[in-house]
CSV table of C-alpha atoms in Angstrom, one decimal:
chain,number,residue,atom,x,y,z
A,1,SER,CA,-7.5,-10.4,35.0
A,2,SER,CA,-9.9,-10.5,31.7
A,3,HIS,CA,-8.0,-6.6,31.1
A,4,SER,CA,-5.1,-7.2,32.0
A,5,ARG,CA,-4.7,-10.7,30.3
A,6,ALA,CA,-6.8,-9.3,27.4
A,7,TYR,CA,-3.3,-6.5,27.8
A,8,SER,CA,-1.7,-8.5,26.9
A,9,LEU,CA,-2.6,-10.0,24.6
A,10,VAL,CA,-2.4,-6.3,22.6
A,11,ASP,CA,0.3,-4.1,23.7
A,12,SER,CA,0.8,-0.3,22.5
A,13,SER,CA,3.1,-1.7,19.5
A,14,GLN,CA,0.4,-3.3,18.5
A,15,VAL,CA,-2.0,-1.0,19.1
A,16,SER,CA,0.6,1.6,17.4
A,17,THR,CA,0.4,-1.0,14.1
A,18,PHE,CA,-3.2,-0.4,14.0
A,19,LEU,CA,-3.5,2.8,14.1
A,20,ILE,CA,-0.7,3.2,11.4
A,21,SER,CA,-2.0,0.9,9.0
A,22,ILE,CA,-5.4,2.7,8.9
A,23,LEU,CA,-5.3,5.2,8.5
A,24,LEU,CA,-2.2,5.0,5.2
A,25,ILE,CA,-4.8,3.0,3.7
A,26,VAL,CA,-7.2,5.3,3.9
A,27,TYR,CA,-4.9,8.6,3.7
A,28,GLY,CA,-3.6,6.9,0.3
A,29,SER,CA,-6.9,5.2,-0.8
A,30,PHE,CA,-8.5,9.1,-1.2
A,31,ARG,CA,-5.3,10.7,-2.7
A,32,SER,CA,-6.2,7.2,-4.7
A,33,LEU,CA,-9.4,9.4,-5.3
A,34,ASN,CA,-8.3,12.6,-5.7
A,35,MET,CA,-5.7,11.9,-8.5
A,36,ASP,CA,-8.9,10.4,-10.5
A,37,PHE,CA,-11.0,14.3,-9.7
A,38,GLU,CA,-8.1,15.2,-10.8
A,39,ASN,CA,-7.1,13.2,-14.1
A,40,GLN,CA,-11.5,14.1,-15.1
A,41,ASP,CA,-10.5,17.3,-14.8
A,42,LYS,CA,-7.7,17.2,-17.0
A,43,GLU,CA,-9.3,15.1,-19.8
A,44,LYS,CA,-12.5,18.3,-19.6
A,45,ASP,CA,-10.1,21.4,-19.7
A,46,ASN,CA,-8.1,19.6,-22.8
A,47,SER,CA,-11.1,17.6,-24.6
A,48,SER,CA,-13.3,21.6,-24.6
A,49,ALA,CA,-9.2,22.8,-26.0
A,50,ALA,CA,-9.1,20.6,-28.3
A,51,GLY,CA,-13.1,20.8,-29.1
A,52,SER,CA,-12.5,16.9,-30.4
A,53,PHE,CA,-13.0,13.5,-28.5
A,54,ASN,CA,-10.1,13.1,-26.2
A,55,GLY,CA,-11.4,10.6,-23.4
A,56,ASN,CA,-8.8,8.2,-24.3
A,57,SER,CA,-6.5,10.3,-22.6
A,58,THR,CA,-5.0,8.6,-19.8
A,59,ASN,CA,-2.5,9.2,-16.8
A,60,ASN,CA,0.4,6.5,-17.5
A,61,SER,CA,2.1,6.4,-13.5
A,62,ILE,CA,-1.6,4.5,-12.7
A,63,GLN,CA,-1.3,0.6,-13.7
A,64,THR,CA,-4.2,-1.6,-12.9
A,65,ILE,CA,-3.3,-5.3,-12.7
A,66,ASP,CA,-5.7,-7.0,-14.9
A,67,SER,CA,-6.9,-11.2,-14.0
A,68,THR,CA,-3.0,-12.1,-15.7
A,69,GLN,CA,-1.8,-9.8,-13.8
A,70,ALA,CA,-3.3,-11.0,-10.7
A,71,LEU,CA,-2.7,-14.9,-11.6
A,72,PHE,CA,1.2,-14.9,-11.8
A,73,LEU,CA,1.9,-11.5,-9.4
A,74,PRO,CA,1.7,-13.8,-6.6
A,75,ILE,CA,4.3,-16.2,-8.2
A,76,GLY,CA,7.0,-13.4,-9.4
A,77,ALA,CA,6.6,-12.4,-5.1
A,78,SER,CA,7.8,-16.2,-4.4
A,79,VAL,CA,11.0,-15.9,-6.8
A,80,SER,CA,12.2,-13.3,-5.8
A,81,LEU,CA,11.7,-13.9,-2.5
A,82,LEU,CA,13.5,-17.3,-3.1
A,83,VAL,CA,16.3,-15.0,-4.4
A,84,MET,CA,16.8,-13.1,-1.7
A,85,PHE,CA,16.4,-16.2,0.6
A,86,PHE,CA,19.8,-18.2,-1.1
A,87,PHE,CA,21.4,-15.0,-2.5
A,88,PHE,CA,21.0,-12.9,-0.5
A,89,ASP,CA,24.8,-10.9,0.6
A,90,SER,CA,25.1,-11.4,-3.1
A,91,VAL,CA,21.9,-9.4,-4.1
A,92,GLN,CA,21.8,-6.6,-1.1
A,93,VAL,CA,23.5,-3.8,-1.9
A,94,VAL,CA,21.8,-3.6,-4.9
A,95,PHE,CA,18.5,-4.8,-3.1
A,96,THR,CA,19.0,-1.4,-0.3
A,97,ILE,CA,20.6,1.4,-3.1
A,98,CYS,CA,17.8,0.2,-4.8
A,99,THR,CA,15.2,0.2,-2.1
A,100,ALA,CA,16.0,3.3,-1.1
A,101,VAL,CA,15.7,5.1,-4.6
A,102,LEU,CA,11.8,3.4,-4.3
A,103,ALA,CA,11.9,4.7,-0.5
A,104,THR,CA,13.2,8.5,-1.9
A,105,ILE,CA,10.2,9.0,-4.6
A,106,ALA,CA,7.5,7.5,-2.5
A,107,PHE,CA,8.2,9.8,0.7
A,108,ALA,CA,8.7,13.0,-1.7
A,109,PHE,CA,4.8,11.9,-3.1
A,110,LEU,CA,4.2,11.8,0.9
A,111,LEU,CA,4.5,15.2,1.4
A,112,LEU,CA,4.4,17.0,-1.6
A,113,PRO,CA,0.5,18.1,-0.1
A,114,MET,CA,2.5,19.6,3.3
A,115,CYS,CA,4.3,21.1,0.9
A,116,GLN,CA,2.0,23.0,-1.8
A,117,TYR,CA,0.0,23.8,1.1
A,118,LEU,CA,3.7,25.9,3.0
A,119,THR,CA,4.4,26.8,-0.8
A,120,ARG,CA,1.1,28.4,-1.4
A,121,PRO,CA,1.5,31.7,0.2
A,122,CYS,CA,4.9,32.0,-0.6
A,123,SER,CA,5.6,31.1,-4.2
A,124,PRO,CA,3.2,30.7,-7.4
A,125,GLN,CA,3.0,26.9,-8.6
A,126,ASN,CA,4.7,28.0,-11.8
A,127,LYS,CA,6.6,24.8,-13.3
A,128,ILE,CA,11.1,25.3,-13.0
A,129,SER,CA,12.5,23.6,-15.8
A,130,PHE,CA,15.6,22.1,-14.7
A,131,GLY,CA,16.8,20.8,-19.1
A,132,CYS,CA,16.2,16.7,-19.0
A,133,CYS,CA,15.8,16.0,-15.7
A,134,GLY,CA,11.7,17.5,-16.2
A,135,ARG,CA,10.0,20.2,-15.3
A,136,PHE,CA,8.8,21.3,-11.8
A,137,THR,CA,7.0,23.6,-8.6
A,138,ALA,CA,8.8,24.0,-5.7
A,139,ALA,CA,6.9,22.0,-4.3
A,140,GLU,CA,7.9,18.8,-5.5
A,141,LEU,CA,11.7,19.9,-5.5
A,142,LEU,CA,10.4,21.5,-1.5
A,143,SER,CA,9.1,17.7,-1.4
A,144,PHE,CA,11.7,15.0,-3.1
A,145,SER,CA,14.7,17.4,-1.0
A,146,LEU,CA,12.7,16.8,2.0
A,147,SER,CA,13.1,13.1,1.6
A,148,VAL,CA,16.6,12.7,0.3
A,149,MET,CA,17.1,14.2,3.2
A,150,LEU,CA,15.5,12.0,4.9
A,151,VAL,CA,16.8,8.1,3.4
A,152,LEU,CA,20.5,10.1,4.1
A,153,ILE,CA,19.8,10.2,8.3
A,154,TRP,CA,18.4,6.5,7.9
A,155,VAL,CA,22.0,5.5,5.8
A,156,LEU,CA,22.9,7.1,8.6
A,157,THR,CA,21.6,5.9,11.4
A,158,GLY,CA,19.8,3.3,10.6
A,159,HIS,CA,17.0,4.5,13.1
A,160,TRP,CA,14.0,2.2,13.5
A,161,LEU,CA,11.5,6.6,13.1
A,162,LEU,CA,13.1,6.5,9.8
A,163,MET,CA,12.5,3.0,8.7
A,164,ASP,CA,9.1,3.0,8.7
A,165,ALA,CA,9.0,7.0,7.1
A,166,LEU,CA,9.9,5.6,4.5
A,167,ALA,CA,7.7,2.1,4.4
A,168,MET,CA,5.3,4.4,5.7
A,169,GLY,CA,5.3,6.7,1.9
A,170,LEU,CA,5.4,3.3,-0.3
A,171,CYS,CA,1.9,1.6,1.0
A,172,VAL,CA,0.4,5.4,-0.4
A,173,ALA,CA,2.4,5.4,-2.9
A,174,MET,CA,0.9,2.0,-4.2
A,175,ILE,CA,-1.6,2.2,-2.8
A,176,ALA,CA,-2.5,5.3,-4.5
A,177,PHE,CA,-0.3,4.6,-7.6
A,178,VAL,CA,-1.6,0.9,-8.3
A,179,ARG,CA,-6.1,-0.2,-8.9
A,180,LEU,CA,-7.2,-2.8,-8.2
A,181,PRO,CA,-10.4,-2.8,-12.0
A,182,SER,CA,-12.8,-4.9,-10.5
A,183,LEU,CA,-13.9,-7.2,-8.0
A,184,LYS,CA,-13.2,-10.5,-9.7
A,185,VAL,CA,-9.4,-9.0,-10.1
A,186,SER,CA,-9.5,-8.4,-6.2
A,187,CYS,CA,-10.5,-11.5,-5.3
A,188,LEU,CA,-7.8,-13.5,-7.5
A,189,LEU,CA,-5.2,-10.8,-6.5
A,190,LEU,CA,-6.2,-11.7,-2.3
A,191,SER,CA,-6.9,-14.8,-2.7
A,192,GLY,CA,-3.1,-16.2,-4.6
A,193,LEU,CA,-1.4,-13.6,-2.3
A,194,LEU,CA,-3.1,-14.8,0.7
A,195,ILE,CA,-1.9,-18.9,-0.7
A,196,TYR,CA,1.6,-17.4,-1.6
A,197,ASP,CA,1.0,-15.7,2.9
A,198,VAL,CA,0.2,-18.8,4.5
A,199,PHE,CA,2.9,-21.2,2.5
A,200,TRP,CA,6.1,-19.3,3.0
A,201,VAL,CA,5.1,-18.2,7.0
A,202,PHE,CA,3.6,-22.5,7.2
A,203,PHE,CA,5.5,-24.3,5.3
A,204,SER,CA,8.5,-23.6,3.8
A,205,ALA,CA,10.6,-24.6,7.2
A,206,TYR,CA,9.5,-28.1,5.9
A,207,ILE,CA,11.2,-28.1,2.9
A,208,PHE,CA,14.0,-25.5,3.7
A,209,ASN,CA,14.7,-25.8,6.8
A,210,SER,CA,13.7,-22.3,7.7
A,211,ASN,CA,10.9,-19.8,7.8
A,212,VAL,CA,12.1,-18.5,4.6
A,213,MET,CA,9.5,-15.6,5.5
A,214,VAL,CA,10.2,-14.2,8.5
A,215,LYS,CA,14.9,-14.2,7.2
A,216,VAL,CA,13.5,-12.7,4.4
A,217,ALA,CA,11.7,-10.0,6.6
A,218,THR,CA,13.7,-9.9,9.4
A,219,GLN,CA,16.9,-10.3,7.9
A,220,PRO,CA,19.6,-6.8,8.6
A,221,ALA,CA,21.7,-5.4,4.9
A,222,ASP,CA,25.1,-4.4,4.5
A,223,ASN,CA,25.3,-0.5,5.4
A,224,PRO,CA,25.8,0.4,1.2
A,225,LEU,CA,28.6,3.1,3.1
A,226,ASP,CA,30.1,0.3,4.6
A,227,VAL,CA,30.9,-1.5,1.7
A,228,LEU,CA,31.6,1.7,0.2
A,229,SER,CA,34.5,2.0,2.0
A,230,ARG,CA,35.9,-1.7,2.1
A,231,LYS,CA,35.8,-0.7,-2.1
A,232,LEU,CA,38.3,1.8,-1.7
A,233,HIS,CA,39.9,1.5,1.1
A,234,LEU,CA,39.3,4.1,2.3
A,235,GLY,CA,40.6,3.3,5.8
A,236,PRO,CA,38.9,1.4,9.0
A,237,ASN,CA,37.5,3.9,10.3
A,238,VAL,CA,36.1,5.9,8.1
A,239,GLY,CA,32.3,4.7,7.3
A,240,ARG,CA,33.1,1.5,9.2
A,241,ASP,CA,31.0,2.9,12.4
A,242,VAL,CA,27.3,3.3,10.4
A,243,PRO,CA,25.5,0.7,11.3
A,244,ARG,CA,23.3,-1.9,8.9
A,245,LEU,CA,20.5,-1.9,7.9
A,246,SER,CA,16.9,-2.5,8.6
A,247,LEU,CA,15.2,-2.7,5.2
A,248,PRO,CA,11.0,-0.4,4.8
A,249,GLY,CA,9.6,-3.1,3.5
A,250,LYS,CA,8.0,-3.2,6.7
A,251,LEU,CA,6.0,-0.8,9.6
A,252,VAL,CA,8.1,-2.1,13.6
A,253,PHE,CA,7.0,-0.8,16.8
A,254,PRO,CA,8.9,-1.8,19.6
A,255,SER,CA,7.0,-2.2,22.5
A,256,SER,CA,6.4,-0.1,25.6
A,257,THR,CA,9.4,-2.3,27.8
A,258,GLY,CA,12.0,-2.4,25.1
A,259,SER,CA,11.4,-6.0,24.7
A,260,HIS,CA,10.2,-6.7,21.0
A,261,PHE,CA,8.9,-5.0,18.3
A,262,SER,CA,5.6,-5.2,17.0
A,263,MET,CA,6.2,-5.5,12.9
A,264,LEU,CA,4.3,-5.7,10.0
A,265,GLY,CA,5.3,-6.1,6.6
A,266,ILE,CA,4.0,-3.1,4.2
A,267,GLY,CA,1.9,-6.4,2.1
A,268,ASP,CA,-0.6,-6.8,4.3
A,269,ILE,CA,-1.3,-2.8,4.1
A,270,VAL,CA,-0.8,-2.4,1.0
A,271,MET,CA,-2.4,-5.2,-0.2
A,272,PRO,CA,-5.6,-4.5,1.0
A,273,GLY,CA,-5.2,-1.4,0.8
A,274,LEU,CA,-6.1,-1.3,-2.9
A,275,LEU,CA,-8.8,-3.4,-2.0
A,276,LEU,CA,-9.9,-0.9,0.4
A,277,CYS,CA,-9.0,1.6,-2.8
A,278,PHE,CA,-11.7,0.1,-5.1
A,279,VAL,CA,-15.0,-0.1,-3.2
A,280,LEU,CA,-14.0,3.7,-2.1
A,281,ARG,CA,-13.9,4.7,-5.8
A,282,TYR,CA,-17.3,2.5,-6.5
A,283,ASP,CA,-18.2,4.4,-3.7
A,284,ASN,CA,-18.7,7.8,-5.2
A,285,TYR,CA,-18.8,6.1,-8.7
A,286,LYS,CA,-22.6,5.0,-7.7
A,287,LYS,CA,-22.7,8.5,-5.6
A,288,GLN,CA,-22.4,10.4,-8.8
A,289,ALA,CA,-24.8,7.3,-10.2
A,290,ASN,CA,-27.5,7.7,-8.1
A,291,SER,CA,-26.7,12.1,-8.8
A,292,ASP,CA,-27.2,11.3,-11.8
A,293,SER,CA,-30.4,9.1,-12.3
A,294,CYS,CA,-32.2,12.0,-9.1
A,295,GLY,CA,-31.7,9.6,-6.0
A,296,ALA,CA,-33.0,6.2,-8.1
A,297,PRO,CA,-34.0,4.2,-5.3
A,298,GLY,CA,-32.1,0.6,-4.4
A,299,PRO,CA,-33.8,-2.8,-4.3
A,300,GLY,CA,-36.6,-3.4,-2.4
A,301,ASN,CA,-35.3,-6.0,-0.6
A,302,ILE,CA,-32.4,-3.5,1.0
A,303,SER,CA,-33.3,-1.2,3.8
A,304,GLY,CA,-32.7,3.0,3.6
A,305,ARG,CA,-30.1,2.5,6.6
A,306,MET,CA,-28.9,-0.9,5.1
A,307,GLN,CA,-27.9,1.3,1.2
A,308,LYS,CA,-26.1,4.4,3.6
A,309,VAL,CA,-23.8,1.9,4.4
A,310,SER,CA,-20.8,2.3,2.4
A,311,TYR,CA,-18.5,-0.9,0.6
A,312,PHE,CA,-15.3,1.5,2.1
A,313,HIS,CA,-17.1,1.5,5.4
A,314,CYS,CA,-18.0,-2.4,6.3
A,315,THR,CA,-14.4,-3.2,4.5
A,316,LEU,CA,-12.4,-0.7,7.1
A,317,ILE,CA,-14.1,-2.9,9.6
A,318,GLY,CA,-13.4,-5.8,8.3
A,319,TYR,CA,-9.8,-5.4,8.3
A,320,PHE,CA,-9.6,-4.0,11.5
A,321,VAL,CA,-11.2,-7.1,13.3
A,322,GLY,CA,-8.6,-9.3,11.0
A,323,LEU,CA,-5.7,-7.2,12.5
A,324,LEU,CA,-6.7,-7.8,15.6
A,325,THR,CA,-7.2,-11.8,15.2
A,326,ALA,CA,-4.0,-11.7,13.2
A,327,THR,CA,-2.5,-9.6,16.7
A,328,VAL,CA,-3.8,-12.0,18.8
A,329,ALA,CA,-3.1,-15.4,16.6
A,330,SER,CA,0.7,-14.8,17.1
A,331,ARG,CA,0.5,-13.5,21.1
A,332,ILE,CA,-1.5,-17.2,20.9
A,333,HIS,CA,0.6,-19.2,20.1
A,334,ARG,CA,3.8,-17.3,19.6
A,335,ALA,CA,4.8,-17.3,16.2
A,336,ALA,CA,4.8,-15.6,13.2
A,337,GLN,CA,0.8,-15.2,10.6
A,338,PRO,CA,0.7,-14.9,8.3
A,339,ALA,CA,-1.9,-11.4,8.4
A,340,LEU,CA,-3.1,-11.8,5.1
A,341,LEU,CA,-4.8,-15.4,6.4
A,342,TYR,CA,-6.5,-13.6,8.0
A,343,LEU,CA,-7.1,-10.2,6.7
A,344,VAL,CA,-8.4,-11.5,3.5
A,345,PRO,CA,-12.0,-13.1,4.6
A,346,PHE,CA,-12.7,-10.2,7.5
A,347,THR,CA,-12.1,-7.7,4.4
A,348,LEU,CA,-13.8,-10.2,1.1
A,349,LEU,CA,-16.5,-12.0,2.9
A,350,PRO,CA,-18.2,-8.7,4.4
A,351,LEU,CA,-17.8,-7.1,1.4
A,352,LEU,CA,-19.3,-9.4,-1.5
A,353,THR,CA,-22.0,-10.7,1.2
A,354,MET,CA,-22.9,-6.3,1.4
A,355,ALA,CA,-23.1,-6.4,-2.8
A,356,TYR,CA,-25.0,-9.3,-2.6
A,357,LEU,CA,-27.8,-8.2,-0.8
A,358,LYS,CA,-28.1,-4.7,-2.2
A,359,GLY,CA,-27.4,-5.9,-6.0
A,360,ASP,CA,-24.4,-5.0,-6.9
A,361,LEU,CA,-21.9,-7.5,-6.9
A,362,ARG,CA,-22.6,-8.8,-10.8
A,363,ARG,CA,-21.9,-4.5,-11.6
A,364,MET,CA,-19.7,-4.9,-8.9
A,365,TRP,CA,-17.9,-8.3,-10.1
A,366,SER,CA,-16.6,-7.3,-13.7
A,367,GLU,CA,-15.5,-3.3,-14.9
A,368,PRO,CA,-18.0,-1.8,-12.7
A,369,PHE,CA,-16.3,1.8,-14.4
A,370,HIS,CA,-15.9,0.7,-17.8
A,371,SER,CA,-19.5,1.3,-18.9
A,372,LYS,CA,-19.9,4.8,-16.9
A,373,SER,CA,-16.4,6.3,-18.4
A,374,SER,CA,-17.1,5.2,-22.5
A,375,SER,CA,-21.3,6.0,-22.4
A,376,SER,CA,-20.0,9.9,-21.3
A,377,ARG,CA,-17.3,10.1,-23.9
A,378,PHE,CA,-20.5,8.9,-25.7
A,379,LEU,CA,-22.2,11.4,-25.4
A,380,GLU,CA,-20.1,14.3,-24.7
A,381,VAL,CA,-19.0,13.2,-29.1
């Protein structure tokens, strides 16, 4: 009976959500780390070619969140949520088009490594000029074409699997291009978003007579093709049979019986994913620092086995346990749960504890990567 009860609390749809969300976080974190390596190589090439100090060249596409942005992000998210709640009928078409454009770019980024692998034997990696649009490689053109095709099929069919594919692209792109510079900013951001998530799931119904978070997340939008056909008066049978679209702001998986869908918002993947990306970068930074110092030992009160445990694996296990706890709680209470209520403590608390025991807490708390880059550039000069 205990086995059957456990299976009733976590079914196949939840297992699929677990696996996909963890794979997205791991893949996005490693894509982010690879982008760091590529930027470092470009900086070295530029400095050697110019023969002067060019250490300030950075990738402008990468956005680093500072303390002020971390504090105001939950407020901005709350304002956006209220706009979608009160004015959804007025802005749904614009919001759908903007989401489709962003999903196209993000899914092209997700497909780019596969397209690079496929086009490498066939064509050189020379960029093709498209005038004012820029220069692109064959792999970039192929990934963008496939992404546009997928978005068009999703608009025509509205299938949940295509929506999940676009949501996966959004998750990976946001984890790869957004950075948390320190543990202090990570704690500010995740703590603020925990309060935001708890308030809009548990307490919004007392003020707005409706669960604002659930209503916005589950409300389908009008298909732009249907709206266009009505505006242009193309006839009753032109563009009217397209379905309404559930926007790719979440991952959904049907249960084995098809009676319900398991749903997880991409914010519950991206925000803990940013923390995991930060600790993966710190693990790599610490590994390089130890190799530069010829393997200097850690603090004397920590065993060698404890020193070998990476922050990334510790935080990833905490994310899985938090996600499992959130799923079990939602099945027990038969209601939507704020996932960050479980994910934030299960990821931050083990990370803070391990950083304190290893003696890295002070270094991780405030700009751990800044001193390394500054010192290395000074030595190069």
